[in-house]
mmCIF file of C-alpha atoms in Angstrom:
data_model
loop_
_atom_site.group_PDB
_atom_site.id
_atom_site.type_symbol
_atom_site.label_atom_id
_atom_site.label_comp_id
_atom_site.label_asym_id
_atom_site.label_seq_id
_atom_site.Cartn_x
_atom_site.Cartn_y
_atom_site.Cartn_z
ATOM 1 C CA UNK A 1 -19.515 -13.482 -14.017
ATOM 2 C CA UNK A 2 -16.219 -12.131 -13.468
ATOM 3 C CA UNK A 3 -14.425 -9.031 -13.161
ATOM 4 C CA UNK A 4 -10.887 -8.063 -13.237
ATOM 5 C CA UNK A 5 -9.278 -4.501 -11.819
ATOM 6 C CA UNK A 6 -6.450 -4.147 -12.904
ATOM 7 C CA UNK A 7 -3.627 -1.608 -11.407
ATOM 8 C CA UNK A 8 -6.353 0.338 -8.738
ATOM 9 C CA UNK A 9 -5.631 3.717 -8.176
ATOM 10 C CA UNK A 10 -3.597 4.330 -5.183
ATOM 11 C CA UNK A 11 -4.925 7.313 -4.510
ATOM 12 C CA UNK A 12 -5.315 8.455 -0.252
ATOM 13 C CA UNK A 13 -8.497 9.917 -1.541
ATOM 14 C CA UNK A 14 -10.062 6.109 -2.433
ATOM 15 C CA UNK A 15 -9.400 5.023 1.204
ATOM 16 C CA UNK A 16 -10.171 5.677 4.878
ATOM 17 C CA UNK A 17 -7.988 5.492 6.875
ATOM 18 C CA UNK A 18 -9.485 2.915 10.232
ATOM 19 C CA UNK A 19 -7.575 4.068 13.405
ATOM 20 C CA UNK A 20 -4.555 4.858 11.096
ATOM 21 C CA UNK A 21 -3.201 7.923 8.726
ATOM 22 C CA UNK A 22 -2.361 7.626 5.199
ATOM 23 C CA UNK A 23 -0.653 9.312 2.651
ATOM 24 C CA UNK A 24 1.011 9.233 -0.883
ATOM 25 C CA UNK A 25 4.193 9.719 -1.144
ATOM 26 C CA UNK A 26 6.846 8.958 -3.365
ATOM 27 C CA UNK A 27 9.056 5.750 -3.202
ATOM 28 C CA UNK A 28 11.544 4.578 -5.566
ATOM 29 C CA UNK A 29 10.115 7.164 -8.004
ATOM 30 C CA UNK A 30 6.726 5.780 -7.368
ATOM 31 C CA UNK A 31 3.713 6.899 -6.098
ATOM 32 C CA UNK A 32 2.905 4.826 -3.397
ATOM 33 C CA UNK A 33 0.457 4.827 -0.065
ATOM 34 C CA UNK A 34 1.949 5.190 3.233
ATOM 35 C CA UNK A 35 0.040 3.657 6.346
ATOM 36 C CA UNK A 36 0.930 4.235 9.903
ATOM 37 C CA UNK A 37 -1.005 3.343 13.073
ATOM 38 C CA UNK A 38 -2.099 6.624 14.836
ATOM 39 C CA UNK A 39 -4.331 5.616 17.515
ATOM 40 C CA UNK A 40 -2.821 4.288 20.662
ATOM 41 C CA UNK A 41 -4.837 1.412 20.571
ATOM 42 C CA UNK A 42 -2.251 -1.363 22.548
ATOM 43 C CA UNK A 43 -4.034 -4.603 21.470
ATOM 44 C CA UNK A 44 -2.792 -6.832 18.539
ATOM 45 C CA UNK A 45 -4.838 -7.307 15.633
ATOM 46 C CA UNK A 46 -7.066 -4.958 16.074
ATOM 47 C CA UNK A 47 -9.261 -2.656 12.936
ATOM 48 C CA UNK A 48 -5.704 -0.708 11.906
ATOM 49 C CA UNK A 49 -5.942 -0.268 8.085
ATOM 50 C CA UNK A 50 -6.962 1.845 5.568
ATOM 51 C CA UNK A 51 -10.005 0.595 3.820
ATOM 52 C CA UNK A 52 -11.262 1.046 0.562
ATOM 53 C CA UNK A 53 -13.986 3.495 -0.081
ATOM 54 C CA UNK A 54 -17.172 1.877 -1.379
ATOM 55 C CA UNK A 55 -16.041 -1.764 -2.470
ATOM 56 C CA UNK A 56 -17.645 -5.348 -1.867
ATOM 57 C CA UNK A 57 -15.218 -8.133 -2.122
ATOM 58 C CA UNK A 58 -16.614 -12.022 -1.094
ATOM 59 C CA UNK A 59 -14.352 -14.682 -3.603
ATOM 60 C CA UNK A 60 -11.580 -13.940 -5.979
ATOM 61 C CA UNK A 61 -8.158 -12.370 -5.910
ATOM 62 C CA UNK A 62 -6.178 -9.708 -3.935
ATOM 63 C CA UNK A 63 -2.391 -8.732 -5.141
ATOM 64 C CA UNK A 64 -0.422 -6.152 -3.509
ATOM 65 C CA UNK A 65 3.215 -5.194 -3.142
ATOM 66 C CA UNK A 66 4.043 -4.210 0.202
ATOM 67 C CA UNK A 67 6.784 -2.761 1.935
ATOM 68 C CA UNK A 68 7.867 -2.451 5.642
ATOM 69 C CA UNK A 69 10.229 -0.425 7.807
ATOM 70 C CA UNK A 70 10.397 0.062 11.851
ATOM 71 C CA UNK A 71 9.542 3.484 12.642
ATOM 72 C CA UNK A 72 12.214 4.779 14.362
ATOM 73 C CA UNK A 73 9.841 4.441 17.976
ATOM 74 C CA UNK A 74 8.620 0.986 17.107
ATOM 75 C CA UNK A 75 8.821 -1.088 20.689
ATOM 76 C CA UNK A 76 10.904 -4.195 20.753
ATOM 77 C CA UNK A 77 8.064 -6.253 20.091
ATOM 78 C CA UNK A 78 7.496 -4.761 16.899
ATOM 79 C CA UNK A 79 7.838 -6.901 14.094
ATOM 80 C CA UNK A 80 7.163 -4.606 11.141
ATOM 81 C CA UNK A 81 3.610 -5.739 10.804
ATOM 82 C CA UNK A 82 2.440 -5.372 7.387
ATOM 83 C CA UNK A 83 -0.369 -7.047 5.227
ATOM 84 C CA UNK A 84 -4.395 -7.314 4.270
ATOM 85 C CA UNK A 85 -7.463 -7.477 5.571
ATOM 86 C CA UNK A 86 -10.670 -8.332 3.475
ATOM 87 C CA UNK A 87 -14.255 -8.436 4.102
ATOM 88 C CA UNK A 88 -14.379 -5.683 5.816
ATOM 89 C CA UNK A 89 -18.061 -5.000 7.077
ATOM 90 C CA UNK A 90 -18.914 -1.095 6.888
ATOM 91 C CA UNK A 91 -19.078 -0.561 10.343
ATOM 92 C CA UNK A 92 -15.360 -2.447 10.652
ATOM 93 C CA UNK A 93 -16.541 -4.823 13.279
ATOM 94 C CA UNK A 94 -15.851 -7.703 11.700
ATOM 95 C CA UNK A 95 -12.938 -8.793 8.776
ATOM 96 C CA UNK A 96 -10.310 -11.313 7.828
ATOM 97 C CA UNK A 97 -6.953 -10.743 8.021
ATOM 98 C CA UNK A 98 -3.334 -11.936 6.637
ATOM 99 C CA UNK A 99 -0.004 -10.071 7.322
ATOM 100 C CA UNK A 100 3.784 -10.877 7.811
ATOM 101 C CA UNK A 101 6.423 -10.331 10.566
ATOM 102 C CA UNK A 102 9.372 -9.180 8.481
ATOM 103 C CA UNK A 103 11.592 -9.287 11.380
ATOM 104 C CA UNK A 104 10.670 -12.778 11.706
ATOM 105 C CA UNK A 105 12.354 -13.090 8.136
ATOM 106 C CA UNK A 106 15.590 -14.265 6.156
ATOM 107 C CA UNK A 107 17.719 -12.106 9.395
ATOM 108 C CA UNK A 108 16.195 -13.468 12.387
ATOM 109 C CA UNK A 109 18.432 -16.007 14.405
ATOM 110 C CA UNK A 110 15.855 -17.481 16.509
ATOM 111 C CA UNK A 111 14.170 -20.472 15.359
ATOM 112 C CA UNK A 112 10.943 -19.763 17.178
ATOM 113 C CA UNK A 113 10.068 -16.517 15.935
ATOM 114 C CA UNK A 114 11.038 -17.729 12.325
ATOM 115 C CA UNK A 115 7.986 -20.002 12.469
ATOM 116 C CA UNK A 116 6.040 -16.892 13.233
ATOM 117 C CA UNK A 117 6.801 -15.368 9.800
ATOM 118 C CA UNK A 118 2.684 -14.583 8.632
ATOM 119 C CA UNK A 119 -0.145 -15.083 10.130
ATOM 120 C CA UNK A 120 -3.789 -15.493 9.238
ATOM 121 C CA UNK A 121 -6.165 -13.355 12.060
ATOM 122 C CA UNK A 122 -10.282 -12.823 12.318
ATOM 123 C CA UNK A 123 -11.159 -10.042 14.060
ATOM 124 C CA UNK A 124 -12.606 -9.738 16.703
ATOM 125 C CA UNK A 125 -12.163 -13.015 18.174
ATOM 126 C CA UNK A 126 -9.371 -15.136 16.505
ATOM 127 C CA UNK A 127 -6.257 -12.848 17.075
ATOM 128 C CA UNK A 128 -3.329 -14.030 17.012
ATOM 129 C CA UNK A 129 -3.029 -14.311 20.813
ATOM 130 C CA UNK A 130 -6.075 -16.550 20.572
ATOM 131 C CA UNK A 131 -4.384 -19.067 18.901
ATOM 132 C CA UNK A 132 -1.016 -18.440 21.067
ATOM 133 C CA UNK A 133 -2.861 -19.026 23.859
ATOM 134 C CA UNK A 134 -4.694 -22.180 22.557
ATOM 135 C CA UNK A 135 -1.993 -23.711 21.222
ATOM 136 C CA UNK A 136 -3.624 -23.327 17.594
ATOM 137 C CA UNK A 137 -0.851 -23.474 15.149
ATOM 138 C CA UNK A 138 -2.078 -23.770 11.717
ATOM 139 C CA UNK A 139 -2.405 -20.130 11.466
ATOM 140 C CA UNK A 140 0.993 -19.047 11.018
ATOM 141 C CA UNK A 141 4.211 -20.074 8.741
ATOM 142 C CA UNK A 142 8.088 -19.192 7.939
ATOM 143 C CA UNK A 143 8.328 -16.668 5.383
ATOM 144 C CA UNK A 144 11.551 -15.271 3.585
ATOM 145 C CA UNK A 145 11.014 -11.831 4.100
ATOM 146 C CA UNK A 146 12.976 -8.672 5.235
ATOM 147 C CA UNK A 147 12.344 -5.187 6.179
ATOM 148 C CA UNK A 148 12.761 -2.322 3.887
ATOM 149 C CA UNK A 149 11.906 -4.780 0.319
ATOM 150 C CA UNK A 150 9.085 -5.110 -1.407
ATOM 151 C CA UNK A 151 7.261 -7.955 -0.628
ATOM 152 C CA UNK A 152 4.682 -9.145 -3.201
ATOM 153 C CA UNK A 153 1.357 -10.648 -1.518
ATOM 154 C CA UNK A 154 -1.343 -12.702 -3.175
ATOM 155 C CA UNK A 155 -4.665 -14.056 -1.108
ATOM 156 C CA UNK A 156 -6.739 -16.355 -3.273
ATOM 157 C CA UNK A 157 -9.840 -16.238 -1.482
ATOM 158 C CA UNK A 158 -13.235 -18.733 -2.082
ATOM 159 C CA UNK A 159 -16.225 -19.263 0.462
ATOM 160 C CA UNK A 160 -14.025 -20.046 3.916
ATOM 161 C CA UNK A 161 -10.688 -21.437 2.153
ATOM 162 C CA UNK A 162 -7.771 -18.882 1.375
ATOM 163 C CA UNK A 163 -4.432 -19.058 0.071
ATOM 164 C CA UNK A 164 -1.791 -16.444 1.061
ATOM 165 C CA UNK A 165 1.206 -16.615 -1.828
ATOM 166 C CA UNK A 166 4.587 -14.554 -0.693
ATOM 167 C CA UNK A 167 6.751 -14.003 -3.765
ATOM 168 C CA UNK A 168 4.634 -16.350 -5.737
ATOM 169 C CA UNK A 169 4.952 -19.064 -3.143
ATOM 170 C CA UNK A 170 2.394 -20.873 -1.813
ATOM 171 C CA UNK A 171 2.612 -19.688 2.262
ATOM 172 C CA UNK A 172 -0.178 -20.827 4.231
ATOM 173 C CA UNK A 173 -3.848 -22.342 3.768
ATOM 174 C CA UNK A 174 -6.733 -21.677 5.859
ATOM 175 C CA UNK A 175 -9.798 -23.795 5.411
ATOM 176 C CA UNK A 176 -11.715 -22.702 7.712
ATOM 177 C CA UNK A 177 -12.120 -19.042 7.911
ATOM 178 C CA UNK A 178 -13.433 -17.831 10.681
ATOM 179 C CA UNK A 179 -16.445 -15.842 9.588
ATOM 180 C CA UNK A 180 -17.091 -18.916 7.298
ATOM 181 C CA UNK A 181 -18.029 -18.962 3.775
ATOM 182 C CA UNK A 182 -20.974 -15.906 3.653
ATOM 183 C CA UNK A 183 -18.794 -12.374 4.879
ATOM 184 C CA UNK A 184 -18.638 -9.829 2.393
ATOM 185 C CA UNK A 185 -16.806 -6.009 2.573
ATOM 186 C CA UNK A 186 -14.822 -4.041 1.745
ATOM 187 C CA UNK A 187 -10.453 -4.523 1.485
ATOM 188 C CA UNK A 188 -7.822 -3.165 3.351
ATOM 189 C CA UNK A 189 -4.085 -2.373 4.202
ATOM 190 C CA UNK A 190 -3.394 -3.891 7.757
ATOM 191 C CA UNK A 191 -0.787 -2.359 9.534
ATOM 192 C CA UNK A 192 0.194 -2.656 13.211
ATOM 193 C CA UNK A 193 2.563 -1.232 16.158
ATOM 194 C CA UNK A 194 5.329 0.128 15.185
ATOM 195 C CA UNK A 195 5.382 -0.095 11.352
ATOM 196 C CA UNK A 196 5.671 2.852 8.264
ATOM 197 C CA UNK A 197 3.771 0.617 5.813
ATOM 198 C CA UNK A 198 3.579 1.302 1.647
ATOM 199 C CA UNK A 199 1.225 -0.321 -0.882
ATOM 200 C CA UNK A 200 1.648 0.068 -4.102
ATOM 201 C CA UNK A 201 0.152 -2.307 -7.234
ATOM 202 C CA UNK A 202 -2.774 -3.493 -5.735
ATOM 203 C CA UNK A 203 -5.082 -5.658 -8.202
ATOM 204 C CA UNK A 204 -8.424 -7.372 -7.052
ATOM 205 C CA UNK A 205 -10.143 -9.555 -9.114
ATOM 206 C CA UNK A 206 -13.548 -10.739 -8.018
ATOM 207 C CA UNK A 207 -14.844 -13.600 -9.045
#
């Protein structure tokens, strides 16, 4: 059986807003959802999004166009965080995650960070530091991104394999999700330090 949503509502009223405040606002002409972190919570990768109210997703397909911009008391480690996270359990303890570093993107001079363009994240345990500190690279990739565009992201997700497309390129694979092949919840706008995050166009097709 399969299922497709097309064009979900945008609506602030469909969402709630995890450690984070939303709005819709217009952008462009569009009516789009703003995210900001609100809670002064100082760890990376932490349960920052807003969530989708009542919705299951396990397999199938998550689109979204996303754009980021540094708010204007972002710290200098602030990267413009912006992206998903999926399987989301109800009492947000426990999800999968995939965002970019914008500033990481098409401007940034230093070969290092470039290599930290996205990033794939399970939360609670695998954060990004996790891997950092382990060495674990297979987590993160380039990507040709910027600040203040919109950024179009596809995750292709089935059992504990996903693919993350940027711009309708293939990004990174992760075959071995961390919360393996059985989590199911609900989806989500991740959004970190620093960052005024919009969604707009989201489509999820579950399979």
């Amino acid at each position: 059986r399969r299922t497709m949503e097309k064009q979900m509502d945008l609506n602030k009223k469909s969402f709630i807003p995890v450690h984070t405040n939303i709005d819709n606002v217009e952008l462009d002409g569009e009516k789009v959802l703003r995210v900001i972190k609100v809670e002064k919570i100082m760890e990376f990768d932490e349960n920052t999004y807003a969530k989708l109210k009542d919705f299951s997703f396990h397999n199938g397909t998550i689109e979204v166009k996303m754009l980021s911009r540094l708010l204007p008391d972002a710290p200098d480690f602030a990267r413009g965080f912006i992206g998903i996270a999926y399987r989301i359990t109800d009492d947000d303890k426990q999800f999968e995650s995939f965002y970019v570093r914008p500033t990481n993107g098409k401007q940034c001079q230093d070969p290092m960070r470039k290599t930290h363009g996205c990033q794939y994240f399970s939360y609670p345990k695998y954060t990004f530091e996790y891997f950092r500190n382990h060495q674990i690279t297979q987590y993160e990739a380039p990507a040709d991104i910027d600040l203040n565009e919109w950024i179009q992201l596809k995750a292709v997700i089935e059992d504990e394999h996903a693919s993350f497309y940027i711009n309708d390129k293939l990004i990174l694979v992760v075959e071995d999700m961390k919360h393996g092949k059985d989590l199911k919840g609900s989806v989500g706008f991740f959004v970190d330090i620093g960052t005024e995050a919009f969604f707009k166009d989201l489509k999820i097709d579950i399979k």
